Amino acid sequence: MSVEQVTQAEQAIGPISLIAPLEAPAPAPTPDRVWELPGGTAWVYYGEGHQNLVNPVILADGFNMGPSDLDESWHYLERQAYPLIGELRGRGHDVVLLGFAERSASILDNAQAAIAAITQTITERHGNTPLTVGGFSMGGLVTRYALAKMEHEGLDHQTALYVSYDSPHRGAWIPISLQAFAHFIRKGNPTFSRQINSPAARQLLCSHISEVTGDARQDALRDDFLARLSEVGSWPMIPKKIGVANGAGNGTGNGVSAGVEALKCTGLLFNGTVLYTQSTGDEQQVAVLKSILGAKNVQTNGLAELDGAPGGTLESFGILADALNKHGQAEVYYRSVCFVPAVSAVAIRDLGQDDVYADISSLPASASELDEFLCASQNEGHTLITEELCTWILGRLPKPASS
């Protein structure tokens, strides 16, 4: 095959994403209000019996490529394991779903949409019930920064409760082997590499490479984001801060072994390509990348065994295998790996050499930067909306005022 033929074959695989696309979700109900904001959109649903905003709860979308989609957001929050939007509205809360014009844009930029949503909510609210503000995954970081920035600048956000749902406060993890493969196929299939190299991904990931054989380290954009967060106090100080993790809090991993094959390609295009799970130590081989145009070996140094850590999971290897199997052949041995370790979601430990398998339940409450938190009973999908986590959050919302 020529270079052109290989490029065409890679294109035929179709776009690859870290997050599995939701195909044609059922339409969401028509919002009561729609706010077009700088860098985003807010969809407002009044609580049962309300004719206006009385008890606002602002929930921000998480990371992906492209603009937020209302139908997708409604599906994930209402039509999966637990009807969170319905429960909120049924209990007298008004729901403001905050979406972004580009979910992979800088967290700092998307925080401007969050500030605009908070300001608009205060403007349209009837009465003086304090706000609840938070988000899912990256949305929790966007709103964390937005609230802290407002306090730093002397702006009254009138928020009593901040909520994060499996947000990577101390960083997120995508296997370096997957990042390397994304860049390996970039010429013919650039979507995956663009996602890995997007501003938000570089700010979220604890370890990042921008090229196939780059040195895995914390990206300069993450350094800058953490510095900017520190400049505004790191956290909002006025509201109570709570968070939940989709990872287990007892230190039990998800069963993914370290340093073993996660995915192997046997089709013509990438025959002999093997992606491995992460192991600790120096000169650890994490990928053997092969095509008829050449081969690359990828090694890492000093990274923690994060694939099997307790935490919210993504089907990172599974999504790639499914895409490859449309036009080739791939064997996947571990579909899901850890994406947001529990110690990150509850703001306890960094993801470098710290113990990511810590028994959080044995640690003092003061170990967390959150005022209160809950870990799931078992490791489950990242931002999975469950009754266990949602009822805990619902019990901590400000008491609704009458309309």
CSV table of C-alpha atoms in Angstrom, one decimal:
chain,number,residue,atom,x,y,z
A,1,MET,CA,0.0,0.0,0.0
A,2,SER,CA,1.1,3.5,-0.8
A,3,VAL,CA,1.1,6.4,1.7
A,4,GLU,CA,-2.0,7.7,0.0
A,5,GLN,CA,-3.8,4.3,0.3
A,6,VAL,CA,-2.8,4.0,4.0
A,7,THR,CA,-4.2,7.5,4.6
A,8,GLN,CA,-7.5,6.6,2.9
A,9,ALA,CA,-7.7,3.4,4.9
A,10,GLU,CA,-7.3,5.4,8.1
A,11,GLN,CA,-9.9,7.8,7.1
A,12,ALA,CA,-12.3,4.9,6.4
A,13,ILE,CA,-12.2,3.9,10.1
A,14,GLY,CA,-14.2,7.0,10.8
A,15,PRO,CA,-13.7,9.5,13.6
A,16,ILE,CA,-12.5,8.1,16.9
A,17,SER,CA,-13.3,9.7,20.3
A,18,LEU,CA,-12.4,9.1,23.9
A,19,ILE,CA,-16.2,9.1,24.7
A,20,ALA,CA,-18.6,6.9,22.8
A,21,PRO,CA,-21.0,9.0,20.7
A,22,LEU,CA,-24.7,8.7,21.6
A,23,GLU,CA,-26.6,7.9,18.4
A,24,ALA,CA,-29.8,9.9,17.8
A,25,PRO,CA,-31.0,10.4,21.4
A,26,ALA,CA,-34.7,11.0,21.9
A,27,PRO,CA,-35.4,14.8,21.9
A,28,ALA,CA,-35.4,16.6,25.2
A,29,PRO,CA,-38.5,18.4,26.3
A,30,THR,CA,-38.8,22.0,25.2
A,31,PRO,CA,-37.0,24.2,27.8
A,32,ASP,CA,-39.0,27.0,29.6
A,33,ARG,CA,-36.2,29.4,28.8
A,34,VAL,CA,-33.1,29.4,26.6
A,35,TRP,CA,-30.2,31.7,27.3
A,36,GLU,CA,-27.6,32.3,24.6
A,37,LEU,CA,-24.4,33.1,26.5
A,38,PRO,CA,-20.9,34.2,25.6
A,39,GLY,CA,-19.3,30.8,24.7
A,40,GLY,CA,-22.3,28.7,25.6
A,41,THR,CA,-26.1,28.1,26.0
A,42,ALA,CA,-28.2,27.5,29.1
A,43,TRP,CA,-31.4,25.5,28.9
A,44,VAL,CA,-33.8,26.3,31.8
A,45,TYR,CA,-36.5,23.9,33.1
A,46,TYR,CA,-38.7,25.3,35.9
A,47,GLY,CA,-39.5,23.1,38.9
A,48,GLU,CA,-43.0,21.5,39.1
A,49,GLY,CA,-45.6,24.2,39.6
A,50,HIS,CA,-43.2,27.1,38.9
A,51,GLN,CA,-43.8,29.8,36.4
A,52,ASN,CA,-40.3,31.3,36.8
A,53,LEU,CA,-37.0,30.7,38.5
A,54,VAL,CA,-37.3,30.2,42.3
A,55,ASN,CA,-34.8,27.6,43.4
A,56,PRO,CA,-32.1,27.5,40.8
A,57,VAL,CA,-29.6,24.6,40.4
A,58,ILE,CA,-27.0,25.2,37.7
A,59,LEU,CA,-25.3,22.0,36.3
A,60,ALA,CA,-22.5,22.4,33.7
A,61,ASP,CA,-21.7,19.9,31.0
A,62,GLY,CA,-18.4,18.0,30.8
A,63,PHE,CA,-15.6,17.3,28.3
A,64,ASN,CA,-16.0,16.2,24.7
A,65,MET,CA,-15.5,17.6,21.2
A,66,GLY,CA,-17.9,20.1,19.7
A,67,PRO,CA,-20.8,22.0,21.2
A,68,SER,CA,-23.0,20.7,24.1
A,69,ASP,CA,-26.1,19.0,22.9
A,70,LEU,CA,-29.3,19.3,24.9
A,71,ASP,CA,-30.8,16.0,23.8
A,72,GLU,CA,-27.6,14.2,24.9
A,73,SER,CA,-27.5,16.0,28.2
A,74,TRP,CA,-31.1,15.2,28.9
A,75,HIS,CA,-30.5,11.5,28.0
A,76,TYR,CA,-27.5,11.1,30.3
A,77,LEU,CA,-29.1,13.0,33.3
A,78,GLU,CA,-32.7,11.7,33.0
A,79,ARG,CA,-33.0,8.5,31.0
A,80,GLN,CA,-30.2,6.3,32.4
A,81,ALA,CA,-30.0,4.7,35.8
A,82,TYR,CA,-31.6,7.6,37.7
A,83,PRO,CA,-33.9,10.5,36.6
A,84,LEU,CA,-31.9,13.3,38.2
A,85,ILE,CA,-33.6,16.2,36.4
A,86,GLY,CA,-37.1,14.8,37.2
A,87,GLU,CA,-36.1,14.3,40.9
A,88,LEU,CA,-34.8,17.9,41.1
A,89,ARG,CA,-37.9,19.4,39.5
A,90,GLY,CA,-40.2,17.2,41.5
A,91,ARG,CA,-38.6,18.5,44.7
A,92,GLY,CA,-39.2,22.1,43.8
A,93,HIS,CA,-35.8,23.0,42.2
A,94,ASP,CA,-35.4,24.7,38.8
A,95,VAL,CA,-32.7,23.2,36.6
A,96,VAL,CA,-30.4,25.3,34.5
A,97,LEU,CA,-28.4,23.0,32.2
A,98,LEU,CA,-25.2,24.8,31.1
A,99,GLY,CA,-23.6,23.8,27.8
A,100,PHE,CA,-20.6,25.1,26.0
A,101,ALA,CA,-20.1,26.2,22.4
A,102,GLU,CA,-16.9,24.1,22.3
A,103,ARG,CA,-16.5,21.5,25.1
A,104,SER,CA,-12.8,21.0,24.4
A,105,ALA,CA,-12.0,24.7,24.7
A,106,SER,CA,-10.0,26.0,27.6
A,107,ILE,CA,-11.6,25.6,31.0
A,108,LEU,CA,-10.7,29.3,31.6
A,109,ASP,CA,-12.7,30.3,28.5
A,110,ASN,CA,-15.7,28.2,29.3
A,111,ALA,CA,-15.7,29.6,32.8
A,112,GLN,CA,-16.9,32.8,31.2
A,113,ALA,CA,-20.1,31.0,30.1
A,114,ALA,CA,-20.5,29.8,33.6
A,115,ILE,CA,-20.2,33.3,35.1
A,116,ALA,CA,-22.7,34.6,32.5
A,117,ALA,CA,-25.1,31.8,33.5
A,118,ILE,CA,-24.8,32.5,37.2
A,119,THR,CA,-25.3,36.2,36.6
A,120,GLN,CA,-28.4,35.6,34.4
A,121,THR,CA,-29.8,33.2,36.9
A,122,ILE,CA,-29.6,35.8,39.6
A,123,THR,CA,-31.2,38.4,37.3
A,124,GLU,CA,-34.2,36.2,36.5
A,125,ARG,CA,-34.7,34.6,39.9
A,126,HIS,CA,-37.8,35.4,41.9
A,127,GLY,CA,-37.0,35.7,45.6
A,128,ASN,CA,-33.6,35.2,47.2
A,129,THR,CA,-33.1,31.5,47.5
A,130,PRO,CA,-29.3,30.9,47.2
A,131,LEU,CA,-28.0,29.1,44.1
A,132,THR,CA,-26.6,25.6,43.8
A,133,VAL,CA,-23.8,25.6,41.2
A,134,GLY,CA,-21.7,22.7,39.9
A,135,GLY,CA,-21.1,20.3,37.1
A,136,PHE,CA,-20.2,16.9,35.8
A,137,SER,CA,-16.6,15.9,35.1
A,138,MET,CA,-14.9,19.0,33.5
A,139,GLY,CA,-18.0,21.0,34.3
A,140,GLY,CA,-17.2,20.8,38.0
A,141,LEU,CA,-13.8,22.4,37.3
A,142,VAL,CA,-15.3,25.1,35.1
A,143,THR,CA,-17.8,26.1,37.8
A,144,ARG,CA,-15.2,25.8,40.5
A,145,TYR,CA,-13.0,28.3,38.8
A,146,ALA,CA,-15.9,30.5,37.8
A,147,LEU,CA,-17.1,30.8,41.4
A,148,ALA,CA,-13.6,31.4,42.8
A,149,LYS,CA,-12.9,34.0,40.1
A,150,MET,CA,-16.2,35.8,41.0
A,151,GLU,CA,-15.2,35.9,44.7
A,152,HIS,CA,-11.7,37.1,43.8
A,153,GLU,CA,-13.2,39.9,41.8
A,154,GLY,CA,-15.7,40.9,44.4
A,155,LEU,CA,-18.7,39.7,42.4
A,156,ASP,CA,-21.7,38.3,44.5
A,157,HIS,CA,-22.5,34.9,43.1
A,158,GLN,CA,-25.1,34.3,45.7
A,159,THR,CA,-24.3,30.5,45.8
A,160,ALA,CA,-24.7,28.5,48.9
A,161,LEU,CA,-23.7,25.1,47.6
A,162,TYR,CA,-21.0,23.9,45.1
A,163,VAL,CA,-21.4,20.4,43.7
A,164,SER,CA,-18.9,18.3,41.6
A,165,TYR,CA,-19.8,15.0,40.1
A,166,ASP,CA,-16.8,12.8,39.3
A,167,SER,CA,-14.7,15.9,38.5
A,168,PRO,CA,-10.9,15.5,38.1
A,169,HIS,CA,-9.8,18.0,40.8
A,170,ARG,CA,-6.4,16.4,40.9
A,171,GLY,CA,-6.2,15.3,37.3
A,172,ALA,CA,-7.6,12.8,34.8
A,173,TRP,CA,-5.9,9.8,33.1
A,174,ILE,CA,-5.9,8.6,29.5
A,175,PRO,CA,-3.4,5.8,28.9
A,176,ILE,CA,-0.3,7.0,27.2
A,177,SER,CA,-0.6,4.1,24.8
A,178,LEU,CA,-3.9,5.4,23.5
A,179,GLN,CA,-2.5,9.0,23.3
A,180,ALA,CA,0.4,7.6,21.2
A,181,PHE,CA,-1.9,5.7,18.9
A,182,ALA,CA,-4.1,8.8,18.4
A,183,HIS,CA,-1.0,10.7,17.1
A,184,PHE,CA,0.2,7.7,15.1
A,185,ILE,CA,-2.8,7.8,12.9
A,186,ARG,CA,-3.2,11.6,12.9
A,187,LYS,CA,-2.4,12.1,9.2
A,188,GLY,CA,-5.3,10.0,8.0
A,189,ASN,CA,-7.6,10.3,11.0
A,190,PRO,CA,-6.9,13.5,12.9
A,191,THR,CA,-10.0,13.7,15.2
A,192,PHE,CA,-8.7,11.5,18.0
A,193,SER,CA,-5.3,13.4,18.1
A,194,ARG,CA,-7.1,16.8,18.1
A,195,GLN,CA,-9.2,15.6,21.1
A,196,ILE,CA,-6.1,14.6,23.0
A,197,ASN,CA,-4.3,17.8,22.1
A,198,SER,CA,-7.3,20.1,22.8
A,199,PRO,CA,-6.9,22.8,25.4
A,200,ALA,CA,-9.3,21.2,27.9
A,201,ALA,CA,-7.6,17.7,27.6
A,202,ARG,CA,-4.2,19.2,28.2
A,203,GLN,CA,-5.5,21.0,31.2
A,204,LEU,CA,-7.3,17.9,32.6
A,205,LEU,CA,-4.8,15.2,32.1
A,206,CYS,CA,-2.1,14.5,34.7
A,207,SER,CA,0.2,13.1,32.0
A,208,HIS,CA,0.1,14.1,28.3
A,209,ILE,CA,2.0,13.6,25.1
A,210,SER,CA,1.4,15.7,22.0
A,211,GLU,CA,3.5,13.4,19.6
A,212,VAL,CA,3.8,9.7,19.3
A,213,THR,CA,7.1,9.4,21.2
A,214,GLY,CA,6.9,12.5,23.4
A,215,ASP,CA,7.9,12.4,27.1
A,216,ALA,CA,4.8,11.9,29.1
A,217,ARG,CA,4.5,14.7,31.6
A,218,GLN,CA,2.1,17.4,32.9
A,219,ASP,CA,1.4,19.7,30.0
A,220,ALA,CA,2.3,23.4,30.2
A,221,LEU,CA,-1.4,24.3,29.8
A,222,ARG,CA,-2.2,22.3,32.9
A,223,ASP,CA,0.6,24.2,34.7
A,224,ASP,CA,-1.0,27.5,33.6
A,225,PHE,CA,-4.5,26.4,34.6
A,226,LEU,CA,-3.4,25.3,38.1
A,227,ALA,CA,-1.5,28.6,38.5
A,228,ARG,CA,-4.6,30.6,37.4
A,229,LEU,CA,-6.8,28.6,39.7
A,230,SER,CA,-4.4,29.3,42.6
A,231,GLU,CA,-4.5,33.0,41.8
A,232,VAL,CA,-8.2,33.1,42.5
A,233,GLY,CA,-7.9,31.1,45.7
A,234,SER,CA,-8.1,27.6,44.2
A,235,TRP,CA,-11.6,27.1,45.5
A,236,PRO,CA,-14.7,29.2,46.2
A,237,MET,CA,-14.8,30.0,49.9
A,238,ILE,CA,-18.4,31.1,50.4
A,239,PRO,CA,-20.4,28.1,49.4
A,240,LYS,CA,-20.3,24.7,51.0
A,241,LYS,CA,-18.3,22.4,48.7
A,242,ILE,CA,-19.4,18.8,48.1
A,243,GLY,CA,-18.5,16.2,45.6
A,244,VAL,CA,-19.1,12.6,44.6
A,245,ALA,CA,-16.9,10.0,42.9
A,246,ASN,CA,-17.9,7.2,40.6
A,247,GLY,CA,-14.9,5.3,42.0
A,248,ALA,CA,-14.9,3.1,45.1
A,249,GLY,CA,-13.6,4.6,48.3
A,250,ASN,CA,-12.2,1.4,49.9
A,251,GLY,CA,-9.1,1.2,47.7
A,252,THR,CA,-10.3,-1.6,45.5
A,253,GLY,CA,-9.2,-1.3,41.9
A,254,ASN,CA,-11.2,-2.1,38.9
A,255,GLY,CA,-9.4,-5.4,38.0
A,256,VAL,CA,-7.2,-4.1,35.2
A,257,SER,CA,-3.7,-5.5,35.6
A,258,ALA,CA,-0.6,-3.4,35.0
A,259,GLY,CA,1.8,-3.9,32.1
A,260,VAL,CA,-0.3,-6.4,30.1
A,261,GLU,CA,-1.8,-6.3,26.7
A,262,ALA,CA,-5.0,-4.2,26.5
A,263,LEU,CA,-5.5,-4.2,22.7
A,264,LYS,CA,-3.9,-5.9,19.8
A,265,CYS,CA,-4.4,-5.3,16.1
A,266,THR,CA,-4.3,-8.2,13.7
A,267,GLY,CA,-5.8,-6.6,10.6
A,268,LEU,CA,-3.7,-5.5,7.6
A,269,LEU,CA,-3.5,-1.8,8.4
A,270,PHE,CA,-2.0,-2.0,11.9
A,271,ASN,CA,-0.9,-5.7,12.1
A,272,GLY,CA,1.3,-6.2,15.1
A,273,THR,CA,0.3,-3.0,17.0
A,274,VAL,CA,-0.1,-3.7,20.7
A,275,LEU,CA,-1.3,-1.3,23.4
A,276,TYR,CA,-0.4,-2.1,27.0
A,277,THR,CA,-1.8,-1.0,30.3
A,278,GLN,CA,0.4,1.3,32.4
A,279,SER,CA,3.0,-0.1,34.7
A,280,THR,CA,5.2,1.9,37.1
A,281,GLY,CA,9.0,2.3,36.9
A,282,ASP,CA,11.3,3.5,34.2
A,283,GLU,CA,11.5,2.5,30.5
A,284,GLN,CA,8.1,0.8,30.7
A,285,GLN,CA,6.9,-0.3,27.2
A,286,VAL,CA,3.3,0.9,26.7
A,287,ALA,CA,2.8,0.6,23.0
A,288,VAL,CA,4.2,-1.1,19.9
A,289,LEU,CA,2.8,0.8,17.0
A,290,LYS,CA,3.0,-0.7,13.5
A,291,SER,CA,1.8,0.0,10.0
A,292,ILE,CA,3.2,-0.8,6.6
A,293,LEU,CA,4.8,2.6,6.7
A,294,GLY,CA,6.8,2.1,9.8
A,295,ALA,CA,6.9,1.2,13.5
A,296,LYS,CA,7.3,3.1,16.8
A,297,ASN,CA,7.9,1.9,20.3
A,298,VAL,CA,6.6,4.0,23.2
A,299,GLN,CA,8.0,3.9,26.7
A,300,THR,CA,7.2,5.8,29.9
A,301,ASN,CA,9.1,6.7,33.0
A,302,GLY,CA,7.8,7.0,36.6
A,303,LEU,CA,4.1,6.9,36.0
A,304,ALA,CA,1.6,5.3,38.4
A,305,GLU,CA,-0.4,2.2,37.6
A,306,LEU,CA,-3.5,4.3,36.9
A,307,ASP,CA,-5.5,2.1,34.5
A,308,GLY,CA,-6.6,-0.2,37.3
A,309,ALA,CA,-7.0,2.4,40.0
A,310,PRO,CA,-10.3,2.9,41.9
A,311,GLY,CA,-12.3,5.5,39.9
A,312,GLY,CA,-14.8,6.4,37.3
A,313,THR,CA,-14.1,4.5,34.1
A,314,LEU,CA,-14.2,5.1,30.4
A,315,GLU,CA,-14.3,2.4,27.7
A,316,SER,CA,-11.2,3.9,26.2
A,317,PHE,CA,-9.7,0.7,24.7
A,318,GLY,CA,-13.2,-0.6,23.9
A,319,ILE,CA,-14.2,2.4,21.8
A,320,LEU,CA,-11.0,2.2,19.8
A,321,ALA,CA,-11.4,-1.6,19.2
A,322,ASP,CA,-15.0,-1.0,18.0
A,323,ALA,CA,-13.8,1.6,15.5
A,324,LEU,CA,-11.0,-0.6,14.2
A,325,ASN,CA,-13.2,-3.6,13.9
A,326,LYS,CA,-15.4,-1.7,11.4
A,327,HIS,CA,-12.7,-2.0,8.8
A,328,GLY,CA,-10.1,-4.2,10.2
A,329,GLN,CA,-9.5,-6.5,13.2
A,330,ALA,CA,-8.6,-5.8,16.8
A,331,GLU,CA,-8.7,-7.9,19.9
A,332,VAL,CA,-9.4,-6.0,23.2
A,333,TYR,CA,-8.7,-7.5,26.6
A,334,TYR,CA,-9.7,-4.5,28.8
A,335,ARG,CA,-12.4,-2.4,27.4
A,336,SER,CA,-12.6,0.0,30.3
A,337,VAL,CA,-9.9,1.7,32.4
A,338,CYS,CA,-9.8,4.3,35.1
A,339,PHE,CA,-10.4,7.9,33.8
A,340,VAL,CA,-10.9,9.9,37.0
A,341,PRO,CA,-9.4,8.2,40.1
A,342,ALA,CA,-11.5,8.4,43.2
A,343,VAL,CA,-8.7,10.3,45.0
A,344,SER,CA,-8.9,13.0,42.3
A,345,ALA,CA,-12.7,13.2,42.3
A,346,VAL,CA,-12.8,13.9,46.0
A,347,ALA,CA,-9.7,16.1,46.0
A,348,ILE,CA,-7.4,14.1,48.2
A,349,ARG,CA,-4.3,13.2,46.3
A,350,ASP,CA,-2.4,14.0,43.1
A,351,LEU,CA,-1.8,11.3,40.5
A,352,GLY,CA,2.0,11.2,40.4
A,353,GLN,CA,3.7,9.1,42.9
A,354,ASP,CA,0.9,9.4,45.5
A,355,ASP,CA,-1.0,6.3,46.4
A,356,VAL,CA,-4.0,6.3,44.0
A,357,TYR,CA,-5.2,3.0,45.5
A,358,ALA,CA,-5.6,4.6,48.9
A,359,ASP,CA,-8.4,3.5,51.2
A,360,ILE,CA,-10.2,6.8,51.3
A,361,SER,CA,-12.7,5.5,53.9
A,362,SER,CA,-9.8,5.2,56.4
A,363,LEU,CA,-8.6,8.8,55.9
A,364,PRO,CA,-9.8,11.8,58.0
A,365,ALA,CA,-12.3,14.1,56.5
A,366,SER,CA,-9.7,16.9,56.5
A,367,ALA,CA,-7.7,15.0,53.9
A,368,SER,CA,-10.1,16.3,51.2
A,369,GLU,CA,-10.3,19.9,50.0
A,370,LEU,CA,-14.1,19.4,49.8
A,371,ASP,CA,-16.2,20.0,52.8
A,372,GLU,CA,-18.1,16.7,52.3
A,373,PHE,CA,-17.9,13.9,49.8
A,374,LEU,CA,-19.2,10.4,48.9
A,375,CYS,CA,-17.5,7.7,46.9
A,376,ALA,CA,-19.5,5.0,45.1
A,377,SER,CA,-19.9,1.6,46.6
A,378,GLN,CA,-18.1,0.1,43.6
A,379,ASN,CA,-16.2,1.4,40.5
A,380,GLU,CA,-18.5,2.4,37.8
A,381,GLY,CA,-18.7,4.4,34.6
A,382,HIS,CA,-17.4,8.0,34.7
A,383,THR,CA,-20.3,10.4,35.5
A,384,LEU,CA,-22.8,7.5,35.7
A,385,ILE,CA,-26.0,9.0,37.2
A,386,THR,CA,-26.9,6.7,40.1
A,387,GLU,CA,-29.5,6.7,42.8
A,388,GLU,CA,-26.7,6.2,45.4
A,389,LEU,CA,-24.8,9.4,44.5
A,390,CYS,CA,-27.8,11.5,43.5
A,391,THR,CA,-29.9,11.0,46.6
A,392,TRP,CA,-26.9,11.9,48.7
A,393,ILE,CA,-26.5,15.2,46.7
A,394,LEU,CA,-30.3,15.9,46.8
A,395,GLY,CA,-30.3,15.6,50.6
A,396,ARG,CA,-27.7,18.4,50.8
A,397,LEU,CA,-29.4,21.0,48.5
A,398,PRO,CA,-30.6,24.2,50.0
A,399,LYS,CA,-34.2,23.9,51.2
A,400,PRO,CA,-36.5,25.1,48.4
A,401,ALA,CA,-38.5,28.3,48.9
A,402,SER,CA,-42.1,28.4,47.8
A,403,SER,CA,-42.9,30.0,44.4
